[in-house]
Every structure is written in C-alpha cells, then in structure tokens.
PDB file of C-alpha atoms in Angstrom:
ATOM      1  CA  MET A   1       7.183   2.104 -17.159  1.00  0.00           C
ATOM      2  CA  LEU A   2      10.946   2.122 -17.685  1.00  0.00           C
ATOM      3  CA  TYR A   3      11.130   5.843 -16.990  1.00  0.00           C
ATOM      4  CA  GLU A   4       9.004   5.591 -13.819  1.00  0.00           C
ATOM      5  CA  GLU A   5      11.250   2.769 -12.584  1.00  0.00           C
ATOM      6  CA  LYS A   6      14.309   4.966 -13.193  1.00  0.00           C
ATOM      7  CA  ILE A   7      12.719   7.829 -11.229  1.00  0.00           C
ATOM      8  CA  LYS A   8      11.832   5.413  -8.437  1.00  0.00           C
ATOM      9  CA  ARG A   9      15.445   4.223  -8.198  1.00  0.00           C
ATOM     10  CA  LEU A  10      16.685   7.805  -8.255  1.00  0.00           C
ATOM     11  CA  GLY A  11      14.327   8.641  -5.414  1.00  0.00           C
ATOM     12  CA  ASN A  12      15.449   5.646  -3.375  1.00  0.00           C
ATOM     13  CA  ALA A  13      19.171   6.333  -3.829  1.00  0.00           C
ATOM     14  CA  GLY A  14      20.321   7.623  -0.466  1.00  0.00           C
ATOM     15  CA  ARG A  15      19.042  10.775   1.170  1.00  0.00           C
ATOM     16  CA  ASN A  16      16.797  12.031  -1.638  1.00  0.00           C
ATOM     17  CA  GLY A  17      14.069   9.509  -0.780  1.00  0.00           C
ATOM     18  CA  GLY A  18      10.987  11.703  -1.088  1.00  0.00           C
ATOM     19  CA  GLU A  19      12.472  14.348  -3.357  1.00  0.00           C
ATOM     20  CA  TYR A  20      11.642  12.858  -6.744  1.00  0.00           C
ATOM     21  CA  TYR A  21       9.385   9.935  -6.026  1.00  0.00           C
ATOM     22  CA  THR A  22       6.106   9.782  -4.129  1.00  0.00           C
ATOM     23  CA  PRO A  23       4.851   6.150  -4.104  1.00  0.00           C
ATOM     24  CA  ARG A  24       2.390   5.824  -6.970  1.00  0.00           C
ATOM     25  CA  PRO A  25      -0.198   3.756  -5.011  1.00  0.00           C
ATOM     26  CA  LEU A  26      -0.406   6.613  -2.495  1.00  0.00           C
ATOM     27  CA  ILE A  27      -0.780   9.185  -5.285  1.00  0.00           C
ATOM     28  CA  ARG A  28      -3.530   7.117  -6.962  1.00  0.00           C
ATOM     29  CA  ALA A  29      -5.451   6.909  -3.668  1.00  0.00           C
ATOM     30  CA  ILE A  30      -5.139  10.684  -3.142  1.00  0.00           C
ATOM     31  CA  VAL A  31      -6.346  11.370  -6.699  1.00  0.00           C
ATOM     32  CA  GLN A  32      -9.320   9.021  -6.236  1.00  0.00           C
ATOM     33  CA  VAL A  33     -10.388  10.791  -3.038  1.00  0.00           C
ATOM     34  CA  VAL A  34      -9.956  14.324  -4.458  1.00  0.00           C
ATOM     35  CA  ASN A  35     -11.669  13.195  -7.702  1.00  0.00           C
ATOM     36  CA  PRO A  36     -10.642  15.940 -10.199  1.00  0.00           C
ATOM     37  CA  GLN A  37     -13.176  16.573 -12.984  1.00  0.00           C
ATOM     38  CA  ILE A  38     -12.821  17.610 -16.630  1.00  0.00           C
ATOM     39  CA  GLY A  39     -12.861  21.400 -16.770  1.00  0.00           C
ATOM     40  CA  GLU A  40     -11.176  21.830 -13.385  1.00  0.00           C
ATOM     41  CA  SER A  41      -7.623  23.145 -13.121  1.00  0.00           C
ATOM     42  CA  VAL A  42      -5.111  20.893 -11.361  1.00  0.00           C
ATOM     43  CA  TYR A  43      -1.988  22.373  -9.754  1.00  0.00           C
ATOM     44  CA  ASP A  44       1.166  21.032  -8.108  1.00  0.00           C
ATOM     45  CA  PRO A  45       3.486  23.835  -6.918  1.00  0.00           C
ATOM     46  CA  ALA A  46       6.201  21.367  -5.814  1.00  0.00           C
ATOM     47  CA  VAL A  47       5.969  19.135  -8.845  1.00  0.00           C
ATOM     48  CA  GLY A  48       9.102  16.987  -8.385  1.00  0.00           C
ATOM     49  CA  SER A  49       8.896  14.222 -10.993  1.00  0.00           C
ATOM     50  CA  ALA A  50       5.253  15.182 -11.789  1.00  0.00           C
ATOM     51  CA  GLY A  51       3.799  11.989 -10.339  1.00  0.00           C
ATOM     52  CA  PHE A  52       0.643  13.748  -9.108  1.00  0.00           C
ATOM     53  CA  LEU A  53      -0.066  15.438 -12.446  1.00  0.00           C
ATOM     54  CA  CYS A  54       0.619  12.247 -14.421  1.00  0.00           C
ATOM     55  CA  GLU A  55      -1.651  10.111 -12.231  1.00  0.00           C
ATOM     56  CA  ALA A  56      -4.375  12.796 -12.273  1.00  0.00           C
ATOM     57  CA  PHE A  57      -4.125  12.860 -16.082  1.00  0.00           C
ATOM     58  CA  GLU A  58      -4.499   9.056 -16.259  1.00  0.00           C
ATOM     59  CA  PHE A  59      -7.468   9.167 -13.860  1.00  0.00           C
ATOM     60  CA  MET A  60      -9.275  11.933 -15.786  1.00  0.00           C
ATOM     61  CA  ARG A  61      -8.421  10.497 -19.221  1.00  0.00           C
ATOM     62  CA  LYS A  62     -10.171   7.253 -18.232  1.00  0.00           C
ATOM     63  CA  GLY A  63     -13.324   9.134 -17.226  1.00  0.00           C
ATOM     64  CA  GLY A  64     -12.592   9.626 -13.534  1.00  0.00           C
ATOM     65  CA  SER A  65     -14.703   7.824 -10.932  1.00  0.00           C
ATOM     66  CA  THR A  66     -17.507   7.112 -13.431  1.00  0.00           C
ATOM     67  CA  GLY A  67     -15.334   5.818 -16.278  1.00  0.00           C
ATOM     68  CA  ALA A  68     -17.334   7.867 -18.801  1.00  0.00           C
ATOM     69  CA  GLU A  69     -15.914   8.202 -22.305  1.00  0.00           C
ATOM     70  CA  LEU A  70     -14.461  11.633 -23.027  1.00  0.00           C
ATOM     71  CA  SER A  71     -15.470  13.780 -25.966  1.00  0.00           C
ATOM     72  CA  THR A  72     -12.933  15.449 -28.292  1.00  0.00           C
ATOM     73  CA  ALA A  73     -13.554  18.752 -26.485  1.00  0.00           C
ATOM     74  CA  ASP A  74     -12.930  17.047 -23.132  1.00  0.00           C
ATOM     75  CA  LEU A  75      -9.632  15.619 -24.362  1.00  0.00           C
ATOM     76  CA  ASP A  76      -8.588  19.035 -25.668  1.00  0.00           C
ATOM     77  CA  THR A  77      -9.418  20.623 -22.290  1.00  0.00           C
ATOM     78  CA  LEU A  78      -7.432  17.903 -20.534  1.00  0.00           C
ATOM     79  CA  GLN A  79      -4.405  18.477 -22.746  1.00  0.00           C
ATOM     80  CA  THR A  80      -4.323  22.256 -22.872  1.00  0.00           C
ATOM     81  CA  ARG A  81      -6.180  23.824 -19.928  1.00  0.00           C
ATOM     82  CA  THR A  82      -5.943  21.478 -16.965  1.00  0.00           C
ATOM     83  CA  PHE A  83      -2.457  20.952 -15.509  1.00  0.00           C
ATOM     84  CA  THR A  84       0.058  23.407 -14.058  1.00  0.00           C
ATOM     85  CA  GLY A  85       3.227  22.609 -12.139  1.00  0.00           C
ATOM     86  CA  LYS A  86       6.137  24.542 -10.640  1.00  0.00           C
ATOM     87  CA  GLU A  87       9.560  23.211  -9.721  1.00  0.00           C
ATOM     88  CA  LYS A  88      12.601  24.916  -8.229  1.00  0.00           C
ATOM     89  CA  LYS A  89      15.348  22.354  -8.935  1.00  0.00           C
ATOM     90  CA  SER A  90      16.736  22.002 -12.442  1.00  0.00           C
ATOM     91  CA  LEU A  91      17.037  18.201 -12.479  1.00  0.00           C
ATOM     92  CA  ALA A  92      13.534  17.606 -11.125  1.00  0.00           C
ATOM     93  CA  TYR A  93      12.148  20.146 -13.611  1.00  0.00           C
ATOM     94  CA  VAL A  94      13.618  18.227 -16.566  1.00  0.00           C
ATOM     95  CA  ILE A  95      12.454  14.880 -15.141  1.00  0.00           C
ATOM     96  CA  ALA A  96       8.910  16.264 -14.715  1.00  0.00           C
ATOM     97  CA  ILE A  97       8.653  17.585 -18.275  1.00  0.00           C
ATOM     98  CA  MET A  98       9.841  14.262 -19.707  1.00  0.00           C
ATOM     99  CA  ASN A  99       7.567  12.229 -17.456  1.00  0.00           C
ATOM    100  CA  MET A 100       4.474  14.200 -18.474  1.00  0.00           C
ATOM    101  CA  ILE A 101       5.311  13.881 -22.182  1.00  0.00           C
ATOM    102  CA  LEU A 102       5.789  10.111 -21.826  1.00  0.00           C
ATOM    103  CA  HIS A 103       2.426   9.853 -20.052  1.00  0.00           C
ATOM    104  CA  GLY A 104       0.733  11.569 -22.987  1.00  0.00           C
ATOM    105  CA  ILE A 105       0.532  15.217 -21.925  1.00  0.00           C
ATOM    106  CA  GLU A 106       1.690  16.810 -25.166  1.00  0.00           C
ATOM    107  CA  ALA A 107       2.530  20.340 -23.962  1.00  0.00           C
ATOM    108  CA  PRO A 108       3.331  20.241 -20.221  1.00  0.00           C
ATOM    109  CA  LYS A 109       2.872  23.534 -18.407  1.00  0.00           C
ATOM    110  CA  VAL A 110       5.638  23.285 -15.820  1.00  0.00           C
ATOM    111  CA  LEU A 111       7.405  26.457 -14.726  1.00  0.00           C
ATOM    112  CA  HIS A 112      11.033  26.423 -13.548  1.00  0.00           C
ATOM    113  CA  THR A 113      10.692  28.703 -10.535  1.00  0.00           C
ATOM    114  CA  ASN A 114      10.791  28.854  -6.743  1.00  0.00           C
ATOM    115  CA  THR A 115       7.094  28.852  -5.852  1.00  0.00           C
ATOM    116  CA  LEU A 116       7.713  30.357  -2.424  1.00  0.00           C
ATOM    117  CA  THR A 117       9.124  33.616  -3.817  1.00  0.00           C
ATOM    118  CA  GLU A 118       5.560  34.591  -4.863  1.00  0.00           C
ATOM    119  CA  ASN A 119       3.960  37.082  -2.493  1.00  0.00           C
ATOM    120  CA  LEU A 120       0.594  35.655  -1.411  1.00  0.00           C
ATOM    121  CA  SER A 121      -0.892  39.127  -0.982  1.00  0.00           C
ATOM    122  CA  ASP A 122      -0.504  39.617  -4.758  1.00  0.00           C
ATOM    123  CA  VAL A 123      -2.517  36.493  -5.669  1.00  0.00           C
ATOM    124  CA  GLN A 124      -5.757  37.200  -7.535  1.00  0.00           C
ATOM    125  CA  GLU A 125      -8.720  34.959  -8.334  1.00  0.00           C
ATOM    126  CA  ARG A 126      -7.453  34.249 -11.849  1.00  0.00           C
ATOM    127  CA  ASP A 127      -4.264  32.807 -10.302  1.00  0.00           C
ATOM    128  CA  CYS A 128      -6.183  30.208  -8.270  1.00  0.00           C
ATOM    129  CA  PHE A 129      -6.956  26.535  -8.991  1.00  0.00           C
ATOM    130  CA  ASN A 130      -9.786  24.052  -8.432  1.00  0.00           C
ATOM    131  CA  VAL A 131      -7.575  21.160  -7.329  1.00  0.00           C
ATOM    132  CA  ILE A 132      -4.163  21.055  -5.629  1.00  0.00           C
ATOM    133  CA  LEU A 133      -2.227  17.783  -5.341  1.00  0.00           C
ATOM    134  CA  ALA A 134       1.257  17.965  -3.850  1.00  0.00           C
ATOM    135  CA  ASN A 135       4.027  16.522  -1.725  1.00  0.00           C
ATOM    136  CA  PRO A 136       6.079  19.594  -0.753  1.00  0.00           C
ATOM    137  CA  PRO A 137       9.692  19.245   0.437  1.00  0.00           C
ATOM    138  CA  PHE A 138      10.132  18.640   4.181  1.00  0.00           C
ATOM    139  CA  GLY A 139      12.769  20.021   6.489  1.00  0.00           C
ATOM    140  CA  GLY A 140      14.038  22.701   4.122  1.00  0.00           C
ATOM    141  CA  SER A 141      14.455  26.319   5.134  1.00  0.00           C
ATOM    142  CA  GLU A 142      13.874  29.569   3.307  1.00  0.00           C
ATOM    143  CA  ARG A 143      15.561  32.954   3.662  1.00  0.00           C
ATOM    144  CA  LYS A 144      13.957  35.747   5.721  1.00  0.00           C
ATOM    145  CA  GLU A 145      13.028  37.700   2.593  1.00  0.00           C
ATOM    146  CA  VAL A 146      11.076  34.697   1.265  1.00  0.00           C
ATOM    147  CA  GLN A 147       9.268  34.318   4.597  1.00  0.00           C
ATOM    148  CA  GLN A 148       8.045  37.913   4.212  1.00  0.00           C
ATOM    149  CA  ASN A 149       5.695  36.642   1.466  1.00  0.00           C
ATOM    150  CA  PHE A 150       3.607  34.751   4.023  1.00  0.00           C
ATOM    151  CA  GLU A 151       1.174  35.658   6.777  1.00  0.00           C
ATOM    152  CA  ILE A 152       2.617  33.019   9.145  1.00  0.00           C
ATOM    153  CA  ARG A 153       6.401  33.343   8.995  1.00  0.00           C
ATOM    154  CA  THR A 154       8.446  30.200   9.529  1.00  0.00           C
ATOM    155  CA  GLY A 155      11.640  28.702   8.151  1.00  0.00           C
ATOM    156  CA  GLU A 156      10.003  25.300   7.535  1.00  0.00           C
ATOM    157  CA  THR A 157       9.466  24.944   3.783  1.00  0.00           C
ATOM    158  CA  ALA A 158       6.497  22.576   4.083  1.00  0.00           C
ATOM    159  CA  PHE A 159       4.584  25.050   6.289  1.00  0.00           C
ATOM    160  CA  LEU A 160       5.147  27.859   3.781  1.00  0.00           C
ATOM    161  CA  PHE A 161       3.871  25.570   1.032  1.00  0.00           C
ATOM    162  CA  LEU A 162       0.740  24.754   3.057  1.00  0.00           C
ATOM    163  CA  GLN A 163      -0.071  28.478   3.256  1.00  0.00           C
ATOM    164  CA  HIS A 164       0.493  28.664  -0.520  1.00  0.00           C
ATOM    165  CA  PHE A 165      -1.962  25.773  -1.048  1.00  0.00           C
ATOM    166  CA  ILE A 166      -4.667  27.402   1.063  1.00  0.00           C
ATOM    167  CA  ARG A 167      -4.273  30.772  -0.691  1.00  0.00           C
ATOM    168  CA  LEU A 168      -4.203  29.378  -4.231  1.00  0.00           C
ATOM    169  CA  LEU A 169      -7.282  27.179  -3.864  1.00  0.00           C
ATOM    170  CA  ARG A 170     -10.462  28.639  -5.307  1.00  0.00           C
ATOM    171  CA  ALA A 171     -13.535  28.785  -3.074  1.00  0.00           C
ATOM    172  CA  GLY A 172     -14.910  25.253  -3.154  1.00  0.00           C
ATOM    173  CA  GLY A 173     -11.530  23.950  -4.343  1.00  0.00           C
ATOM    174  CA  ARG A 174     -10.141  20.654  -3.072  1.00  0.00           C
ATOM    175  CA  ALA A 175      -6.671  19.567  -2.034  1.00  0.00           C
ATOM    176  CA  GLY A 176      -4.818  16.381  -1.146  1.00  0.00           C
ATOM    177  CA  VAL A 177      -1.336  17.097   0.190  1.00  0.00           C
ATOM    178  CA  VAL A 178       1.385  15.105   1.967  1.00  0.00           C
ATOM    179  CA  ILE A 179       3.062  16.634   5.014  1.00  0.00           C
ATOM    180  CA  LYS A 180       5.216  15.486   7.967  1.00  0.00           C
ATOM    181  CA  ASN A 181       3.106  14.066  10.794  1.00  0.00           C
ATOM    182  CA  THR A 182       4.793  16.449  13.265  1.00  0.00           C
ATOM    183  CA  PHE A 183       2.658  19.218  11.743  1.00  0.00           C
ATOM    184  CA  LEU A 184      -0.335  17.789  13.626  1.00  0.00           C
ATOM    185  CA  SER A 185       1.203  18.206  17.081  1.00  0.00           C
ATOM    186  CA  ASN A 186       4.126  20.688  16.992  1.00  0.00           C
ATOM    187  CA  THR A 187       3.793  23.295  19.746  1.00  0.00           C
ATOM    188  CA  ASP A 188       5.717  26.176  18.128  1.00  0.00           C
ATOM    189  CA  ASN A 189       3.727  29.326  17.333  1.00  0.00           C
ATOM    190  CA  ALA A 190       3.875  28.884  13.548  1.00  0.00           C
ATOM    191  CA  SER A 191       2.505  25.307  13.673  1.00  0.00           C
ATOM    192  CA  VAL A 192      -0.326  26.241  16.051  1.00  0.00           C
ATOM    193  CA  ALA A 193      -1.276  29.302  13.958  1.00  0.00           C
ATOM    194  CA  LEU A 194      -1.179  27.258  10.745  1.00  0.00           C
ATOM    195  CA  ARG A 195      -3.406  24.500  12.156  1.00  0.00           C
ATOM    196  CA  GLN A 196      -5.869  27.151  13.318  1.00  0.00           C
ATOM    197  CA  LYS A 197      -5.843  28.775   9.865  1.00  0.00           C
ATOM    198  CA  LEU A 198      -6.382  25.421   8.135  1.00  0.00           C
ATOM    199  CA  LEU A 199      -9.320  24.479  10.383  1.00  0.00           C
ATOM    200  CA  THR A 200     -10.873  27.969  10.151  1.00  0.00           C
ATOM    201  CA  ASP A 201     -10.457  28.721   6.432  1.00  0.00           C
ATOM    202  CA  CYS A 202     -10.932  25.165   5.126  1.00  0.00           C
ATOM    203  CA  ASN A 203     -12.895  22.008   5.812  1.00  0.00           C
ATOM    204  CA  LEU A 204     -10.156  19.533   6.784  1.00  0.00           C
ATOM    205  CA  HIS A 205     -12.402  16.507   6.320  1.00  0.00           C
ATOM    206  CA  THR A 206      -9.838  13.665   6.142  1.00  0.00           C
ATOM    207  CA  VAL A 207      -6.401  12.848   7.574  1.00  0.00           C
ATOM    208  CA  LEU A 208      -4.627   9.718   6.314  1.00  0.00           C
ATOM    209  CA  ASP A 209      -1.890   8.602   8.711  1.00  0.00           C
ATOM    210  CA  CYS A 210       0.833   6.763   6.772  1.00  0.00           C
ATOM    211  CA  PRO A 211       3.139   4.206   8.426  1.00  0.00           C
ATOM    212  CA  GLY A 212       6.926   4.469   8.573  1.00  0.00           C
ATOM    213  CA  GLY A 213       8.568   3.170   5.400  1.00  0.00           C
ATOM    214  CA  THR A 214       5.913   4.612   3.068  1.00  0.00           C
ATOM    215  CA  PHE A 215       8.623   6.856   1.603  1.00  0.00           C
ATOM    216  CA  GLN A 216      11.591   4.589   1.053  1.00  0.00           C
ATOM    217  CA  GLY A 217      14.871   6.139   2.120  1.00  0.00           C
ATOM    218  CA  ALA A 218      13.264   9.334   3.420  1.00  0.00           C
ATOM    219  CA  GLY A 219      13.055   8.340   7.080  1.00  0.00           C
ATOM    220  CA  VAL A 220      10.043  10.537   7.921  1.00  0.00           C
ATOM    221  CA  LYS A 221       6.506   9.649   8.934  1.00  0.00           C
ATOM    222  CA  THR A 222       3.849  11.457   6.966  1.00  0.00           C
ATOM    223  CA  VAL A 223       0.143  12.231   6.881  1.00  0.00           C
ATOM    224  CA  VAL A 224      -2.044  13.215   3.948  1.00  0.00           C
ATOM    225  CA  LEU A 225      -4.389  16.166   4.489  1.00  0.00           C
ATOM    226  CA  PHE A 226      -7.578  16.367   2.431  1.00  0.00           C
ATOM    227  CA  PHE A 227      -9.415  19.681   2.625  1.00  0.00           C
ATOM    228  CA  GLU A 228     -11.877  21.956   0.823  1.00  0.00           C
ATOM    229  CA  LYS A 229     -11.670  25.728   0.905  1.00  0.00           C
ATOM    230  CA  GLY A 230     -14.548  27.986   1.787  1.00  0.00           C
ATOM    231  CA  ALA A 231     -16.093  26.581   4.975  1.00  0.00           C
ATOM    232  CA  PRO A 232     -14.645  25.907   8.429  1.00  0.00           C
ATOM    233  CA  THR A 233     -13.972  22.372   9.640  1.00  0.00           C
ATOM    234  CA  ARG A 234     -16.796  20.719  11.569  1.00  0.00           C
ATOM    235  CA  GLN A 235     -15.373  17.209  11.891  1.00  0.00           C
ATOM    236  CA  VAL A 236     -12.128  15.466  10.941  1.00  0.00           C
ATOM    237  CA  TRP A 237     -12.113  11.823   9.830  1.00  0.00           C
ATOM    238  CA  PHE A 238      -8.863   9.972  10.580  1.00  0.00           C
ATOM    239  CA  TYR A 239      -7.663   6.751   8.971  1.00  0.00           C
ATOM    240  CA  GLN A 240      -4.596   4.956  10.329  1.00  0.00           C
ATOM    241  CA  LEU A 241      -3.050   2.995   7.480  1.00  0.00           C
ATOM    242  CA  ASN A 242      -1.665  -0.308   8.723  1.00  0.00           C
ATOM    243  CA  PRO A 243      -0.736  -2.746   5.953  1.00  0.00           C
ATOM    244  CA  GLY A 244       0.128  -5.433   8.510  1.00  0.00           C
ATOM    245  CA  ARG A 245       3.777  -5.634   7.487  1.00  0.00           C
ATOM    246  CA  ASN A 246       6.940  -3.570   7.567  1.00  0.00           C
ATOM    247  CA  LEU A 247       7.246  -1.453   4.427  1.00  0.00           C
ATOM    248  CA  GLY A 248      10.574  -1.276   2.606  1.00  0.00           C
ATOM    249  CA  LYS A 249      12.302  -1.576  -0.745  1.00  0.00           C
ATOM    250  CA  THR A 250      11.408  -5.257  -1.097  1.00  0.00           C
ATOM    251  CA  ASN A 251       7.931  -4.779   0.360  1.00  0.00           C
ATOM    252  CA  PRO A 252       6.595  -1.411  -0.866  1.00  0.00           C
ATOM    253  CA  LEU A 253       3.143   0.091  -0.492  1.00  0.00           C
ATOM    254  CA  ASN A 254       0.618  -1.235  -3.033  1.00  0.00           C
ATOM    255  CA  ASP A 255      -2.899  -0.352  -4.225  1.00  0.00           C
ATOM    256  CA  ARG A 256      -4.482  -3.123  -2.131  1.00  0.00           C
ATOM    257  CA  ASP A 257      -3.102  -1.543   1.041  1.00  0.00           C
ATOM    258  CA  LEU A 258      -5.069   1.644   0.314  1.00  0.00           C
ATOM    259  CA  ALA A 259      -8.283   0.099  -1.064  1.00  0.00           C
ATOM    260  CA  GLU A 260     -10.050   0.058   2.330  1.00  0.00           C
ATOM    261  CA  PHE A 261      -9.137   3.698   2.997  1.00  0.00           C
ATOM    262  CA  VAL A 262     -10.540   4.836  -0.377  1.00  0.00           C
ATOM    263  CA  GLU A 263     -13.768   2.878   0.202  1.00  0.00           C
ATOM    264  CA  LEU A 264     -14.378   3.957   3.825  1.00  0.00           C
ATOM    265  CA  GLN A 265     -13.516   7.579   3.054  1.00  0.00           C
ATOM    266  CA  LYS A 266     -16.553   7.897   0.773  1.00  0.00           C
ATOM    267  CA  THR A 267     -18.860   7.721   3.805  1.00  0.00           C
ATOM    268  CA  PHE A 268     -16.368   8.636   6.572  1.00  0.00           C
ATOM    269  CA  ALA A 269     -17.206   5.285   8.162  1.00  0.00           C
ATOM    270  CA  ASP A 270     -15.863   4.189  11.533  1.00  0.00           C
ATOM    271  CA  SER A 271     -13.750   1.034  11.701  1.00  0.00           C
ATOM    272  CA  PRO A 272     -10.885  -0.360  13.829  1.00  0.00           C
ATOM    273  CA  LYS A 273      -8.577   1.871  11.753  1.00  0.00           C
ATOM    274  CA  SER A 274     -10.813   4.945  11.329  1.00  0.00           C
ATOM    275  CA  TRP A 275     -12.667   7.392  13.554  1.00  0.00           C
ATOM    276  CA  SER A 276     -14.076  10.932  13.550  1.00  0.00           C
ATOM    277  CA  VAL A 277     -13.153  13.859  15.797  1.00  0.00           C
ATOM    278  CA  PRO A 278     -15.552  16.851  16.119  1.00  0.00           C
ATOM    279  CA  VAL A 279     -13.692  20.147  15.859  1.00  0.00           C
ATOM    280  CA  ASP A 280     -15.386  21.272  19.111  1.00  0.00           C
ATOM    281  CA  SER A 281     -13.344  18.660  20.986  1.00  0.00           C
ATOM    282  CA  ILE A 282     -10.002  20.040  19.716  1.00  0.00           C
ATOM    283  CA  ASP A 283      -8.117  22.235  22.212  1.00  0.00           C
ATOM    284  CA  PRO A 284      -8.560  25.861  20.993  1.00  0.00           C
ATOM    285  CA  GLN A 285      -5.186  26.814  22.512  1.00  0.00           C
ATOM    286  CA  SER A 286      -2.960  24.206  20.816  1.00  0.00           C
ATOM    287  CA  TRP A 287      -5.233  23.059  17.953  1.00  0.00           C
ATOM    288  CA  ASP A 288      -3.561  19.667  18.429  1.00  0.00           C
ATOM    289  CA  LEU A 289      -4.608  17.187  15.723  1.00  0.00           C
ATOM    290  CA  SER A 290      -2.486  14.229  16.881  1.00  0.00           C
ATOM    291  CA  VAL A 291      -3.525  10.834  15.560  1.00  0.00           C
ATOM    292  CA  LYS A 292      -4.923   8.959  18.599  1.00  0.00           C
ATOM    293  CA  ASN A 293      -6.837   5.845  17.592  1.00  0.00           C
ATOM    294  CA  PRO A 294      -9.682   5.374  20.133  1.00  0.00           C
ATOM    295  CA  HIS A 295      -9.976   1.734  19.056  1.00  0.00           C
ATOM    296  CA  GLY A 296      -6.655   0.848  20.674  1.00  0.00           C
ATOM    297  CA  GLY A 297      -4.441   1.351  17.627  1.00  0.00           C
ATOM    298  CA  GLU A 298      -0.898   2.578  17.865  1.00  0.00           C
ATOM    299  CA  ALA A 299      -0.739   6.077  19.314  1.00  0.00           C
ATOM    300  CA  VAL A 300       1.573   8.123  17.146  1.00  0.00           C
ATOM    301  CA  ALA A 301       1.352  11.485  18.893  1.00  0.00           C
ATOM    302  CA  LEU A 302       4.870  12.815  19.315  1.00  0.00           C
ATOM    303  CA  ARG A 303       6.104  13.807  22.768  1.00  0.00           C
ATOM    304  CA  SER A 304       7.187  17.364  23.441  1.00  0.00           C
ATOM    305  CA  PRO A 305      10.926  18.180  23.500  1.00  0.00           C
ATOM    306  CA  GLU A 306      10.606  18.924  27.261  1.00  0.00           C
ATOM    307  CA  GLU A 307       9.298  15.402  27.955  1.00  0.00           C
ATOM    308  CA  ILE A 308      12.056  13.809  25.882  1.00  0.00           C
ATOM    309  CA  MET A 309      14.800  15.843  27.616  1.00  0.00           C
ATOM    310  CA  ALA A 310      13.353  15.000  31.064  1.00  0.00           C
ATOM    311  CA  GLU A 311      13.434  11.300  30.204  1.00  0.00           C
ATOM    312  CA  ILE A 312      17.031  11.564  28.937  1.00  0.00           C
ATOM    313  CA  ALA A 313      18.039  13.288  32.195  1.00  0.00           C
ATOM    314  CA  ALA A 314      16.306  10.586  34.269  1.00  0.00           C
ATOM    315  CA  LEU A 315      18.031   7.836  32.281  1.00  0.00           C
ATOM    316  CA  ASP A 316      21.397   9.569  32.759  1.00  0.00           C
ATOM    317  CA  VAL A 317      20.874   9.598  36.540  1.00  0.00           C
ATOM    318  CA  GLU A 318      19.872   5.925  36.463  1.00  0.00           C
ATOM    319  CA  SER A 319      22.943   5.057  34.357  1.00  0.00           C
ATOM    320  CA  ALA A 320      25.216   6.915  36.775  1.00  0.00           C
ATOM    321  CA  GLU A 321      23.770   4.954  39.726  1.00  0.00           C
ATOM    322  CA  VAL A 322      24.277   1.617  37.944  1.00  0.00           C
ATOM    323  CA  LEU A 323      27.877   2.558  37.035  1.00  0.00           C
ATOM    324  CA  GLY A 324      28.492   3.561  40.671  1.00  0.00           C
ATOM    325  CA  ARG A 325      27.300   0.156  41.882  1.00  0.00           C
ATOM    326  CA  ILE A 326      29.492  -1.622  39.300  1.00  0.00           C
ATOM    327  CA  ARG A 327      32.522   0.414  40.432  1.00  0.00           C
ATOM    328  CA  GLY A 328      31.820  -0.629  44.004  1.00  0.00           C
ATOM    329  CA  LEU A 329      31.901  -4.303  42.964  1.00  0.00           C
ATOM    330  CA  VAL A 330      35.158  -4.074  40.973  1.00  0.00           C
TER     331      VAL A 330
END
C-alpha cells in the first residue's frame, strides 16, 4: 500500500500524470470486464508501474469472477506462465519490477525494451497472447524507421501501440486498453484507417467514455476500448461514465463509480448512460465512433480543426467590431 501510494504521488507530480499511474479503480473495472482466466497469458506492452499486471494477478489469485479456490498447479501457472510486460523507460521498468514483487509475483517477466521497434510482420503465433491490458503513452512520437514496422504509419505513439495490440492478440483473445478519446473522431488518414482495421479485424463490443479528471494531472480525456480478435464488429455498446462530481486529487475515481458500468456491461443493457450502436449505422467513409449519448447526455464529440478555426475567425471579426465601437465612444 505504501509503495502504490508513492507511485500514485509520482504520477500526480506535474506533467507525468498518466505515465506511471493509471487509477486502480479503473484498472480493476477493466480487469473484471476482460475476465482473464488461469492458463491464459496476460500481456502489457506499455507496462509503466505494472498496475494492470498486478491487479490482474490479484483478480486471478482470488479465483476470478467465480472466486474458486486455486490448486497448487494453478498457482504455479499464475506465477510462472501468465504475465509478460515490456517497458521502454528505465525508471518505470524498475518501478514495475518492484511493484510486481511486492504484490506477490515472485519472478516478474518484464523486458526493458521499446515495444514499438518490433516489426509486426515478424510476429508469429507463439509470440501472441490471450489477454492484453494496457494504457499506452499518449501524444508521443516515434522516428520514421520505427513507423516502418507498422501497416498504418503514423507518428502518434498510441496509434502504433493499438496496431501492436491487435497483431499480438491470439484469435479469440481479449483486450481492454485506454486511449485518448480523439481516436474515436480524428479525421486524419491514419486514424480513419485504424478505426476501420479495429472494426474489421476485431469485435469492438464496448467503449467506456471516461470523464475529465480521471487521470489526475494528465489533462486528457480518455476512453477504454474492449475488443475480441477474430470476428468483425456487429454492434458497439457505449457507456458514458458520469460520477456526478468533478474528479480531482481530493475527489478521485473510486470503485463505486464504476460498479454500474461493470454490471450493465455483462448484458450490454441500455440505460440513461449506456446505449448500443449497430456497425451498419457507422459512416463507412470516416468510421466515426464519437460518443453521442442519445438519451440527452453530454455530447463529447470533438469539432474538426476547420470548425474551430472558423469560429476563432468569426470571434476575431466580432471583437474588432466591438473595439471599433468603443473607439468611436472615446
């Protein structure tokens, strides 16, 4: 508990908000939905402080969703053949190793490497995993030679990671990953192509829309994508998380805030905060997946840069007119 609190403070110190610390209530909800089982391999290629692997270990050690008692063989599998992580940064790598040991994982398999330097065309079935849980870095950029490793070339680190997730999932594998909400509506070629690939190659069954302040100090709005590989998407279930208060350091996200999401997600039930969108109704040109609550919730679809610039220009003209009138009065 002391160590987790230290990591949390490190994550909240200034601009590194989401770098080391993903809120644990959010991770626990993601793990519950993905529901990793004994015997499945669990992978986080952007491991950070290893929060996902530690929470998945706790969940599986306690018998998962059923709470069944584990056998000695199960415990051995959990310890030695279940978890794999990769981390590029030296400090985060050390933090992750220590965190996993303190949580009871005796021999953590965390590799100190830049995941994105792996060429996806070289990946074989034995390199793939049953479950991927991750919060990749946002807003970073990779060199041109690193982008050559990917089918859809882009400088945005998170979009390269998403291609890595899709490629390294086994057929039938499941993933729960955090990504910037702009991914759902960006109009650049890479974003559109990546959304099309995700909807075509995987069943994107759930999108959790997180409110601002979920990641303290990070200043970005995020969504969580839940998908299974091997069949195309037929329908996407959206849930707009609204805890009814402003989130911050003194009022962080808690497990109660996510309890309704976890419960409704089991049946993809409609509610004032949740709804389903058939893939047939998604524009095949833009593949726009913007979160638009049909029940009158807050619309969080981002405007295009052209719209924003047009509004700025209009406001400038209006300001100039007002200043002109004021000058006439002076």
